[in-house]
Short mmCIF file of C-alpha atoms and ligand atoms in Angstrom, two decimals:
data_model
loop_
_atom_site.label_atom_id
_atom_site.label_comp_id
_atom_site.label_asym_id
_atom_site.label_seq_id
_atom_site.Cartn_x
_atom_site.Cartn_y
_atom_site.Cartn_z
CA MET V 529 23.21 -37.06 -150.03
CA SER V 530 19.86 -35.72 -151.03
CA ASP V 531 18.15 -33.11 -148.60
CA GLU V 532 14.46 -33.27 -148.28
CA ARG V 533 14.31 -29.36 -148.26
CA VAL V 534 15.41 -29.24 -151.70
CA TRP V 535 14.27 -32.83 -152.95
CA TRP V 536 13.70 -31.49 -156.58
CA ARG V 537 17.47 -30.84 -157.24
CA ASP V 538 17.97 -34.82 -157.27
CA ALA V 539 14.21 -35.32 -158.72
CA VAL V 540 13.64 -36.37 -162.17
CA LEU V 541 10.07 -34.61 -163.06
CA TYR V 542 7.48 -36.39 -165.51
CA GLN V 543 5.28 -34.27 -167.51
CA ILE V 544 1.88 -35.97 -167.84
CA TYR V 545 -0.47 -34.21 -170.73
CA VAL V 546 -3.68 -35.44 -168.64
CA ARG V 547 -6.21 -35.71 -171.70
CA SER V 548 -3.87 -38.16 -172.97
CA PHE V 549 -2.20 -40.20 -170.12
CA ALA V 550 -4.65 -42.54 -169.24
CA ASP V 551 -8.39 -42.98 -169.16
CA ALA V 552 -9.98 -44.61 -165.94
CA ASN V 553 -13.62 -44.57 -167.66
CA GLY V 554 -13.01 -45.03 -171.07
CA ASP V 555 -14.75 -41.81 -172.42
CA GLY V 556 -11.72 -41.11 -174.68
CA HIS V 557 -9.52 -38.77 -172.52
CA GLY V 558 -7.67 -39.14 -170.11
CA ASP V 559 -8.25 -38.45 -166.15
CA LEU V 560 -6.84 -38.39 -162.56
CA PRO V 561 -8.41 -41.67 -161.91
CA GLY V 562 -6.37 -42.82 -164.82
CA ILE V 563 -3.22 -41.06 -163.61
CA ARG V 564 -3.68 -42.67 -160.12
CA SER V 565 -4.07 -46.14 -162.04
CA LYS V 566 -0.91 -45.59 -163.31
CA LEU V 567 1.28 -44.88 -160.46
CA ASP V 568 2.97 -48.20 -159.91
CA TYR V 569 4.45 -47.79 -163.40
CA LEU V 570 5.49 -44.54 -162.55
CA GLU V 571 7.08 -45.62 -159.06
CA TRP V 572 9.05 -48.69 -161.28
CA LEU V 573 10.11 -46.21 -163.24
CA GLY V 574 11.68 -44.33 -160.67
CA VAL V 575 10.34 -40.56 -161.12
CA ASP V 576 9.90 -38.80 -158.10
CA ALA V 577 7.32 -36.12 -158.93
CA ILE V 578 5.06 -35.67 -161.86
CA TRP V 579 3.59 -32.34 -163.65
CA LEU V 580 -0.30 -32.22 -164.78
CA THR V 581 -0.79 -30.08 -167.45
CA PRO V 582 -3.78 -27.59 -166.56
CA ILE V 583 -6.62 -29.76 -164.96
CA ASN V 584 -8.99 -26.67 -164.33
CA PRO V 585 -12.11 -26.15 -165.83
CA SER V 586 -11.58 -24.78 -169.77
CA PRO V 587 -13.57 -24.34 -172.77
CA ASN V 588 -10.37 -25.72 -174.10
CA ALA V 589 -9.73 -23.02 -176.96
CA ASP V 590 -6.37 -23.53 -175.96
CA TRP V 591 -6.64 -26.98 -174.71
CA GLY V 592 -7.04 -25.52 -170.84
CA TYR V 593 -4.53 -23.07 -171.06
CA ASP V 594 -7.63 -20.75 -171.19
CA VAL V 595 -9.24 -21.30 -167.64
CA SER V 596 -12.43 -20.45 -166.17
CA ASP V 597 -11.96 -21.11 -163.01
CA PHE V 598 -8.74 -21.25 -160.98
CA TYR V 599 -10.16 -23.18 -158.04
CA GLY V 600 -11.65 -26.21 -159.60
CA VAL V 601 -10.91 -29.36 -161.64
CA HIS V 602 -12.24 -29.82 -165.34
CA PRO V 603 -15.13 -32.56 -165.10
CA ASP V 604 -13.79 -34.19 -167.66
CA TYR V 605 -10.69 -34.98 -165.45
CA GLY V 606 -12.60 -35.68 -162.27
CA THR V 607 -13.43 -33.92 -159.41
CA LEU V 608 -11.09 -32.32 -156.08
CA ASP V 609 -11.57 -35.25 -154.58
CA ASP V 610 -10.08 -37.29 -157.49
CA LEU V 611 -7.05 -34.93 -157.25
CA ASP V 612 -6.59 -35.33 -153.18
CA ALA V 613 -6.90 -39.03 -153.92
CA LEU V 614 -3.56 -38.86 -156.69
CA VAL V 615 -2.40 -36.63 -154.26
CA ALA V 616 -2.55 -38.93 -151.46
CA ASP V 617 -1.47 -42.41 -153.28
CA ALA V 618 1.24 -40.56 -155.14
CA GLY V 619 2.44 -39.58 -151.51
CA VAL V 620 2.32 -42.86 -150.11
CA ARG V 621 5.23 -43.85 -153.08
CA GLU V 622 7.14 -40.87 -152.24
CA ILE V 623 5.83 -39.29 -155.49
CA LYS V 624 5.07 -35.20 -155.27
CA VAL V 625 2.51 -33.81 -157.54
CA LEU V 626 2.93 -30.58 -159.54
CA ILE V 627 0.35 -28.52 -161.62
CA ASP V 628 0.43 -26.15 -164.42
CA LEU V 629 -0.96 -22.37 -163.12
CA VAL V 630 -1.88 -20.44 -165.82
CA PRO V 631 -1.73 -16.50 -164.57
CA ASN V 632 -1.08 -14.84 -167.34
CA HIS V 633 -4.39 -15.08 -169.08
CA THR V 634 -7.74 -16.55 -167.88
CA SER V 635 -10.26 -17.90 -170.67
CA SER V 636 -12.93 -15.18 -172.24
CA ALA V 637 -15.52 -17.55 -170.54
CA HIS V 638 -14.26 -16.50 -167.30
CA PRO V 639 -16.72 -14.69 -164.83
CA TRP V 640 -13.93 -12.13 -164.10
CA PHE V 641 -13.96 -11.21 -167.56
CA SER V 642 -17.66 -10.00 -167.69
CA ASP V 643 -17.73 -8.55 -164.95
CA PRO V 644 -17.52 -4.99 -164.44
CA ALA V 645 -16.11 -4.75 -161.13
CA LYS V 646 -13.22 -6.32 -162.48
CA ARG V 647 -12.42 -4.35 -165.64
CA ASP V 648 -8.96 -3.54 -164.36
CA TRP V 649 -8.18 -6.87 -164.04
CA TYR V 650 -7.52 -6.80 -167.65
CA VAL V 651 -5.34 -4.88 -170.41
CA TRP V 652 -7.21 -2.39 -172.55
CA ALA V 653 -6.69 0.35 -174.63
CA ASP V 654 -8.48 2.55 -177.17
CA LYS V 655 -6.34 2.38 -179.85
CA PRO V 656 -4.52 -0.96 -180.35
CA ASN V 657 -0.68 -1.02 -180.50
CA ASN V 658 1.32 -3.05 -182.42
CA TRP V 659 1.62 -6.50 -180.61
CA ARG V 660 1.08 -8.96 -182.52
CA SER V 661 -0.08 -12.41 -180.74
CA ALA V 662 2.18 -15.58 -180.20
CA PHE V 663 -0.40 -17.49 -182.27
CA GLY V 664 -0.24 -14.83 -185.22
CA GLY V 665 -2.48 -11.84 -185.72
CA PRO V 666 -3.13 -8.29 -183.80
CA ALA V 667 -3.13 -8.82 -180.08
CA TRP V 668 -5.90 -6.81 -179.94
CA THR V 669 -9.66 -7.49 -179.71
CA LYS V 670 -12.50 -4.94 -180.06
CA HIS V 671 -14.87 -6.00 -177.17
CA PRO V 672 -18.72 -5.30 -178.60
CA ASP V 673 -20.16 -4.57 -175.06
CA VAL V 674 -16.85 -2.75 -173.73
CA GLY V 675 -16.13 -0.52 -176.69
CA ARG V 676 -12.37 -0.89 -176.06
CA TYR V 677 -9.90 -3.25 -177.17
CA TYR V 678 -8.42 -5.79 -174.77
CA LEU V 679 -5.19 -7.47 -175.17
CA HIS V 680 -4.26 -11.18 -175.50
CA ASN V 681 -0.75 -12.56 -176.36
CA PHE V 682 -2.48 -15.82 -177.22
CA LEU V 683 -5.87 -16.47 -178.92
CA PRO V 684 -8.66 -13.92 -178.48
CA GLU V 685 -10.30 -16.53 -176.13
CA GLN V 686 -7.36 -15.63 -173.77
CA PRO V 687 -7.39 -12.19 -172.32
CA ASP V 688 -4.25 -11.28 -170.50
CA LEU V 689 -4.56 -10.45 -166.88
CA ASN V 690 -3.31 -6.75 -165.93
CA TRP V 691 -0.44 -7.65 -163.09
CA TRP V 692 -0.33 -4.08 -162.31
CA SER V 693 -3.65 -4.58 -160.43
CA ASP V 694 -3.57 -5.68 -156.71
CA GLY V 695 -6.64 -7.37 -157.38
CA VAL V 696 -4.94 -9.98 -159.52
CA ARG V 697 -2.09 -10.26 -157.47
CA LYS V 698 -4.22 -10.66 -154.19
CA GLU V 699 -6.45 -13.48 -156.09
CA PHE V 700 -3.43 -15.57 -157.38
CA GLU V 701 -1.36 -15.46 -153.69
CA GLU V 702 -4.85 -17.19 -152.62
CA THR V 703 -4.55 -19.46 -155.58
CA LEU V 704 -1.30 -20.57 -154.50
CA ARG V 705 -2.23 -21.27 -151.41
CA PHE V 706 -5.14 -22.99 -152.16
CA TRP V 707 -3.18 -25.55 -154.39
CA PHE V 708 -0.56 -25.64 -151.41
CA ASP V 709 -2.78 -26.24 -148.67
CA ARG V 710 -4.02 -29.34 -150.46
CA GLY V 711 -0.87 -30.60 -150.87
CA ILE V 712 0.44 -29.89 -154.21
CA ALA V 713 3.94 -29.70 -154.48
CA GLY V 714 4.74 -27.10 -156.97
CA PHE V 715 3.61 -25.32 -159.95
CA ARG V 716 4.57 -25.15 -163.46
CA ILE V 717 4.27 -21.35 -164.25
CA ASP V 718 2.64 -20.78 -167.64
CA VAL V 719 4.05 -17.92 -169.86
CA ALA V 720 6.01 -16.86 -166.64
CA HIS V 721 8.24 -14.11 -168.23
CA ALA V 722 5.26 -12.86 -169.52
CA LEU V 723 2.94 -11.84 -166.96
CA ILE V 724 3.65 -7.66 -166.41
CA LYS V 725 3.35 -5.51 -169.51
CA ASP V 726 4.74 -2.13 -170.34
CA GLU V 727 2.28 0.19 -168.11
CA GLN V 728 2.87 2.45 -170.94
CA LEU V 729 1.71 0.04 -173.58
CA ARG V 730 4.59 1.29 -175.68
CA ASP V 731 4.84 -0.49 -179.52
CA ASN V 732 7.52 -2.91 -179.51
CA PRO V 733 10.60 -2.00 -182.00
CA ILE V 734 10.41 -3.62 -185.26
CA VAL V 735 13.78 -5.22 -186.61
CA GLY V 736 15.22 -6.04 -189.94
CA LYS V 737 14.01 -4.93 -193.24
CA ALA V 738 10.63 -6.04 -195.18
CA LYS V 739 10.17 -9.71 -195.43
CA GLU V 740 12.51 -10.12 -192.70
CA SER V 741 11.41 -7.78 -190.44
CA ARG V 742 10.33 -8.89 -186.99
CA GLU V 743 8.74 -7.58 -183.71
CA GLU V 744 11.35 -7.58 -180.60
CA ARG V 745 8.91 -8.28 -177.93
CA VAL V 746 10.50 -6.11 -175.32
CA TYR V 747 7.59 -4.45 -173.94
CA ASN V 748 5.00 -7.42 -173.66
CA MET V 749 7.46 -9.97 -172.22
CA ASN V 750 10.15 -10.24 -169.72
CA ARG V 751 9.63 -7.01 -168.19
CA PRO V 752 11.82 -6.12 -165.07
CA GLU V 753 8.72 -5.62 -162.74
CA VAL V 754 7.85 -9.17 -163.20
CA HIS V 755 10.43 -10.25 -160.62
CA GLU V 756 8.52 -8.29 -157.68
CA ILE V 757 5.51 -10.93 -158.25
CA TYR V 758 8.40 -13.73 -158.01
CA ARG V 759 9.55 -12.85 -154.72
CA ARG V 760 6.43 -12.54 -153.76
CA TRP V 761 5.61 -16.09 -154.34
CA ARG V 762 8.80 -17.81 -153.32
CA ARG V 763 7.93 -16.13 -149.77
CA ILE V 764 4.69 -17.99 -149.82
CA ALA V 765 6.21 -21.32 -151.28
CA ARG V 766 8.73 -20.87 -148.33
CA ASP V 767 5.86 -20.62 -145.83
CA TYR V 768 5.31 -24.53 -146.56
CA ASP V 769 7.05 -27.65 -145.38
CA PRO V 770 8.94 -28.79 -147.71
CA GLU V 771 8.78 -25.58 -149.82
CA ARG V 772 6.83 -25.42 -152.83
CA VAL V 773 8.62 -25.38 -155.88
CA LEU V 774 7.90 -22.67 -158.71
CA LEU V 775 9.41 -24.04 -161.97
CA GLY V 776 8.56 -21.47 -164.55
CA GLU V 777 7.82 -21.69 -168.52
CA THR V 778 10.72 -19.05 -169.39
CA TRP V 779 11.10 -18.35 -172.73
CA VAL V 780 14.00 -15.99 -172.52
CA PRO V 781 16.88 -16.86 -174.86
CA ASN V 782 19.21 -14.70 -173.16
CA LEU V 783 21.15 -16.73 -170.40
CA ALA V 784 21.86 -13.94 -168.23
CA GLU V 785 18.22 -12.61 -168.53
CA LEU V 786 16.88 -16.20 -167.36
CA ALA V 787 19.35 -16.08 -164.58
CA LYS V 788 17.22 -12.81 -163.05
CA TYR V 789 14.41 -15.38 -163.03
CA TYR V 790 16.46 -17.53 -160.28
CA GLY V 791 17.31 -14.04 -158.57
CA GLY V 792 19.53 -14.68 -155.44
CA ASP V 793 17.35 -17.73 -154.48
CA ASP V 794 14.25 -15.81 -153.82
CA GLU V 795 12.41 -16.19 -157.01
CA LEU V 796 11.86 -19.38 -159.12
CA HIS V 797 13.45 -22.54 -158.21
CA LEU V 798 13.67 -23.66 -161.71
CA PRO V 799 13.40 -21.63 -164.42
CA MET V 800 13.46 -23.47 -167.71
CA ILE V 801 16.37 -23.42 -170.55
CA PHE V 802 14.59 -23.07 -173.86
CA PRO V 803 18.31 -22.41 -175.79
CA PHE V 804 18.74 -26.54 -174.61
CA THR V 805 15.76 -27.78 -175.35
CA LEU V 806 15.57 -26.14 -178.95
CA ALA V 807 19.57 -26.65 -179.85
CA GLN V 808 20.59 -29.43 -181.98
CA LEU V 809 21.39 -32.91 -180.72
CA ASP V 810 25.46 -31.59 -181.14
CA ALA V 811 28.12 -32.03 -178.50
CA ALA V 812 29.60 -28.56 -179.48
CA GLU V 813 26.14 -26.71 -179.14
CA LEU V 814 24.65 -28.71 -176.56
CA SER V 815 27.86 -28.37 -174.26
CA GLU V 816 27.99 -24.33 -175.08
CA ILE V 817 24.50 -23.86 -173.37
CA VAL V 818 25.21 -26.20 -170.39
CA GLU V 819 28.37 -23.77 -169.80
CA GLY V 820 26.63 -20.95 -170.71
CA THR V 821 24.37 -21.74 -167.80
CA VAL V 822 26.92 -22.03 -165.23
CA GLN V 823 28.58 -18.89 -166.19
CA ALA V 824 25.25 -16.96 -166.14
CA PHE V 825 23.73 -18.80 -163.26
CA PRO V 826 24.80 -18.24 -159.72
CA ALA V 827 26.59 -20.92 -158.62
CA GLU V 828 23.77 -22.21 -156.13
CA ALA V 829 21.42 -22.04 -158.55
CA TRP V 830 20.03 -25.41 -160.27
CA PRO V 831 19.08 -26.08 -163.69
CA VAL V 832 16.39 -28.07 -165.38
CA TRP V 833 16.67 -29.58 -168.34
CA CYS V 834 14.07 -31.08 -170.99
CA GLY V 835 13.84 -32.58 -174.58
CA SER V 836 10.40 -32.56 -175.29
CA ASN V 837 6.83 -31.11 -173.96
CA HIS V 838 3.56 -30.72 -175.50
CA ASP V 839 4.44 -27.65 -177.45
CA ILE V 840 7.29 -29.02 -179.52
CA VAL V 841 7.97 -31.75 -181.53
CA ARG V 842 9.13 -34.54 -179.31
CA PHE V 843 12.55 -35.36 -179.38
CA PRO V 844 13.06 -38.69 -180.13
CA THR V 845 11.73 -37.22 -183.88
CA ARG V 846 13.08 -33.78 -183.85
CA TRP V 847 16.57 -34.39 -182.70
CA CYS V 848 16.84 -38.48 -183.37
CA GLY V 849 14.67 -38.91 -186.46
CA GLY V 850 13.51 -42.22 -184.92
CA ASP V 851 16.79 -43.80 -184.65
CA GLU V 852 17.30 -45.96 -181.37
CA ALA V 853 20.77 -44.91 -180.45
CA LYS V 854 20.38 -41.65 -181.05
CA ILE V 855 17.37 -41.75 -179.02
CA ARG V 856 19.48 -43.79 -176.13
CA CYS V 857 22.33 -41.34 -176.33
CA ALA V 858 19.75 -38.16 -175.85
CA LEU V 859 18.44 -39.65 -172.58
CA MET V 860 21.82 -40.53 -171.08
CA LEU V 861 22.69 -36.68 -171.71
CA LEU V 862 19.39 -35.53 -170.59
CA LEU V 863 19.10 -38.19 -167.33
CA GLY V 864 22.79 -37.81 -166.86
CA LEU V 865 23.65 -33.81 -166.28
CA ARG V 866 24.02 -31.81 -163.42
CA GLY V 867 20.63 -30.48 -163.10
CA THR V 868 16.83 -31.76 -162.94
CA PRO V 869 15.62 -33.45 -165.99
CA ILE V 870 11.86 -33.55 -167.17
CA LEU V 871 10.86 -36.45 -169.07
CA TYR V 872 7.58 -35.48 -170.88
CA TYR V 873 5.38 -39.12 -171.08
CA GLY V 874 6.34 -41.22 -173.47
CA ASP V 875 10.11 -39.96 -173.66
CA GLU V 876 11.09 -43.20 -171.55
CA LEU V 877 9.56 -45.48 -174.56
CA GLY V 878 11.43 -43.09 -177.42
CA MET V 879 7.25 -42.11 -178.19
CA GLU V 880 7.71 -40.22 -181.77
CA GLN V 881 5.88 -37.08 -182.97
CA VAL V 882 2.36 -38.42 -184.60
CA GLU V 883 1.56 -37.31 -188.27
CA ILE V 884 -1.87 -36.12 -187.83
CA PRO V 885 -4.07 -35.30 -191.14
CA ALA V 886 -5.00 -31.55 -191.19
CA SER V 887 -8.35 -32.81 -191.26
CA GLU V 888 -8.18 -34.31 -187.91
CA GLN V 889 -5.99 -31.09 -186.45
CA LEU V 890 -7.97 -30.02 -182.84
CA ASP V 891 -4.92 -27.64 -181.74
CA THR V 892 -6.03 -24.88 -184.39
CA ALA V 893 -3.55 -22.36 -183.63
CA HIS V 894 -0.44 -24.01 -183.56
CA SER V 895 -0.82 -27.75 -184.66
CA ARG V 896 1.03 -29.30 -181.78
CA ASP V 897 -1.44 -32.20 -181.67
CA GLY V 898 1.43 -34.74 -183.04
CA ALA V 899 3.49 -34.33 -179.49
CA ARG V 900 -0.07 -34.82 -177.74
CA THR V 901 -1.26 -38.14 -178.39
CA PRO V 902 -2.37 -41.36 -176.23
CA MET V 903 0.17 -42.77 -174.04
CA PRO V 904 0.73 -45.87 -176.10
CA TRP V 905 0.22 -48.66 -172.75
CA THR V 906 -0.51 -51.68 -175.28
CA PRO V 907 0.55 -53.14 -178.46
CA THR V 908 -3.22 -52.21 -180.20
CA ALA V 909 -5.55 -49.44 -179.44
CA ASP V 910 -8.07 -50.32 -176.38
CA HIS V 911 -10.28 -48.04 -177.34
CA GLU V 912 -11.04 -44.61 -179.13
CA TRP V 913 -9.35 -41.56 -177.44
CA TRP V 914 -10.08 -37.53 -178.43
CA ILE V 915 -7.42 -37.47 -180.93
CA ARG V 916 -5.37 -40.91 -182.64
CA HIS V 917 -2.62 -43.06 -181.51
CA GLY V 918 0.45 -42.88 -183.28
CA ASP V 919 2.31 -45.98 -184.20
CA LEU V 920 1.98 -48.58 -181.03
CA THR V 921 5.29 -50.63 -181.85
CA ARG V 922 6.81 -48.92 -178.89
CA ASN V 923 4.57 -49.36 -175.81
CA VAL V 924 4.48 -50.20 -172.33
CA GLU V 925 3.15 -53.74 -172.24
CA ASP V 926 5.76 -54.79 -174.89
CA MET V 927 8.59 -52.70 -173.55
CA ARG V 928 8.19 -53.57 -169.93
CA GLY V 929 8.59 -57.10 -170.63
CA ASP V 930 11.82 -56.86 -172.83
CA GLU V 931 15.27 -56.16 -170.49
CA THR V 932 16.71 -54.46 -173.74
CA SER V 933 14.22 -52.00 -174.56
CA THR V 934 14.34 -48.39 -174.20
CA LEU V 935 11.80 -48.21 -171.23
CA TRP V 936 14.16 -50.42 -169.38
CA PHE V 937 17.30 -48.56 -170.53
CA THR V 938 15.37 -45.13 -169.30
CA ARG V 939 14.88 -46.94 -166.02
CA GLU V 940 18.15 -48.08 -165.52
CA LEU V 941 19.43 -44.73 -166.34
CA LEU V 942 16.94 -43.11 -163.61
CA ALA V 943 18.76 -45.87 -161.06
CA ALA V 944 22.06 -44.90 -161.97
CA ARG V 945 21.62 -40.77 -161.74
CA ARG V 946 20.95 -41.45 -157.80
CA GLU V 947 24.66 -42.70 -157.50
CA PHE V 948 25.77 -38.97 -158.82
CA ALA V 949 27.09 -36.35 -156.96
CA GLN V 950 25.71 -32.92 -157.21
CA THR V 951 28.87 -31.51 -159.35
CA MET V 952 29.90 -31.71 -162.65
CA THR V 953 33.08 -31.00 -164.32
CA THR V 954 33.36 -31.36 -168.44
CA LEU V 955 36.41 -33.50 -169.39
CA ASP V 956 38.39 -32.88 -172.63
CA THR V 957 37.05 -34.74 -175.46
CA PRO V 958 37.25 -35.42 -178.98
CA GLU V 959 35.03 -33.51 -181.70
CA GLY V 960 31.29 -34.85 -181.26
CA VAL V 961 31.83 -36.49 -177.99
CA TRP V 962 30.45 -34.70 -174.83
CA ALA V 963 31.65 -36.48 -171.44
CA TRP V 964 31.41 -34.92 -167.81
CA ARG V 965 32.51 -36.56 -164.24
CA ARG V 966 29.52 -36.19 -161.85
CA GLY V 967 30.99 -35.66 -158.61
CA GLU V 968 34.71 -37.38 -158.52
CA SER V 969 34.87 -40.32 -160.32
CA ALA V 970 31.27 -40.98 -162.13
CA VAL V 971 31.32 -40.02 -165.64
CA VAL V 972 29.04 -39.80 -168.31
CA ALA V 973 30.31 -39.76 -172.11
CA VAL V 974 28.25 -39.64 -175.32
CA ASN V 975 29.42 -39.53 -178.65
CA LEU V 976 27.03 -37.41 -180.66
CA GLY V 977 29.33 -38.12 -183.71
CA GLU V 978 29.47 -40.70 -186.55
CA GLN V 979 33.16 -41.41 -185.75
CA SER V 980 34.73 -44.32 -183.22
CA ALA V 981 36.25 -41.87 -180.52
CA ALA V 982 38.26 -42.35 -176.94
CA VAL V 983 37.38 -40.46 -174.14
CA ARG V 984 40.86 -40.47 -171.60
CA GLY V 985 40.95 -40.41 -167.96
CA VAL V 986 38.28 -42.31 -167.22
CA GLN V 987 38.48 -45.35 -164.38
CA GLY V 988 35.65 -47.48 -163.36
CA ARG V 989 32.98 -50.02 -164.57
CA ILE V 990 30.31 -49.44 -167.20
CA ARG V 991 27.27 -48.99 -165.14
CA LEU V 992 25.17 -48.44 -168.33
CA GLY V 993 25.40 -48.40 -171.96
CA THR V 994 23.25 -47.16 -174.65
CA ARG V 995 24.44 -50.69 -176.42
CA GLY V 996 23.25 -53.02 -173.87
CA ALA V 997 26.08 -55.58 -174.24
CA ARG V 998 28.75 -53.35 -172.64
CA GLY V 999 27.56 -53.14 -168.67
CA GLY V 1000 30.16 -54.57 -166.15
CA GLU V 1001 32.96 -53.46 -169.07
CA SER V 1002 35.45 -52.35 -166.76
CA ILE V 1003 37.44 -49.40 -168.22
CA ASP V 1004 41.42 -48.71 -166.78
CA GLY V 1005 42.28 -44.99 -168.44
CA THR V 1006 40.29 -45.02 -171.84
CA LEU V 1007 36.71 -45.19 -172.77
CA GLN V 1008 36.26 -46.29 -176.53
CA LEU V 1009 32.80 -45.25 -177.89
CA GLY V 1010 31.30 -46.11 -181.25
CA PRO V 1011 29.38 -43.89 -183.39
CA TRP V 1012 26.07 -42.94 -181.65
CA GLU V 1013 27.13 -44.54 -178.54
CA GLY V 1014 26.73 -43.11 -174.48
CA ALA V 1015 27.97 -44.87 -171.25
CA VAL V 1016 27.85 -44.08 -167.67
CA VAL V 1017 31.17 -45.35 -165.67
CA LEU V 1018 30.81 -45.82 -161.92
CA PRO V 1019 33.84 -46.13 -160.16
CA GLN V 1020 34.76 -50.24 -159.46
C1 NOJ W 1927 2.38 -22.03 -172.93
C2 NOJ W 1927 1.53 -23.18 -173.06
O1 NOJ W 1927 2.73 -24.43 -172.62
C3 NOJ W 1927 1.02 -23.40 -174.54
O2 NOJ W 1927 0.25 -25.08 -174.41
C4 NOJ W 1927 -0.27 -22.62 -174.43
O3 NOJ W 1927 -0.50 -22.64 -175.56
C5 NOJ W 1927 0.50 -21.32 -173.95
N1 NOJ W 1927 1.67 -21.28 -173.19
C6 NOJ W 1927 -0.50 -20.20 -173.74
O4 NOJ W 1927 -1.27 -20.68 -172.32
#
């Protein structure tokens, strides 16, 4: 069924926060050889591709999202040779490697920013407009040497590039090819919806009154001209075999607007759907968003779903409050929907958000450290990391030795989803329950409510239940589910 040209449709992507995943040289932060040493684990789990958070050199004002060289590897993580070795070893296991690309801004330490010949590569104004930084405060800072204000939609150390400049466009087309030529299977594009700013730098409208008032980001984000950039990038991606994949960080709440990033199958392959990620773990709310994407996206488009990432509270905490039954239901729906799921490292263990004391916080802009703690490989920490570990009860070593664990459950889900066809039809269900058919006969059903419930029209055998004991049970018409219980039913 799977077609190598569109391998990403049936794939499970696994997001690795490189600094926290695996540390080969014991210096306290993760690195590329560390990831390479865990490929056996990733193959055993069954993921198809990994997405690495930025690997480029960076002064780390925003932990890698302030790039000072788009063609290099941060010395903390290794070298280009280490990357090549990782791509090669992953390839042997049929695991593809995607990396983060941060084209909206550079680090203020990037040589371009201090090069007078590249002034027009950044956005300047004599008088700031009313735009605010996504991290708080004005989005403009006066440059002491230039005597003008430069734009930064994030930290002052992250000046925004001027995407009206041909020089910037040409440079990034080269960057794309540089990594694609090295065998990188695609990019996760940071702030993909915001590259182009209003050419006249008009003030954003302020809506609401007094304390309730807020800026509507209509002139510094989601501008219509951004689509031309992705049409161009898609043509570049198509020059490669297999075609390289463009996964966009598209914070666009309106689904019809979001669909434009897919274009006519000529822009991003996978624009991320944040209304889903930020919704409650609620059957009605989630199914409405999923149905909404079906309506808004062209029929041939393909959605991408995730519950956690490095910017938000991990879903086992945010959605599930650490409750095992809920964590399993969330994993089942994430991996059972039509679409490409992204697992954030540790999701497969049900890894929770970690409370980081204020005195230890490193992500001063946004306090996101709690989602970025070291991967718990063992029941006790082997050495000091750049950031503290959370509770190590859920760890790979113990869970791998226990076939009833969340880790095995996730692995079984990954195996089961290989048997799904690419279509999805929602079933009629009682309140609190969400169920759908994949293809003609496979059914995924989750009861996200406190009452037991029955799903009718289900035939087959339970391949996998959130309560382990039900595997193999035969279902003839009605699937009974207890509170916070889910099942994948396949034909007999
Ligand atoms: C989105 C990234 O995911 C986040 O970590 C970063 O701070 C901002 N973009 C700015 O690059």
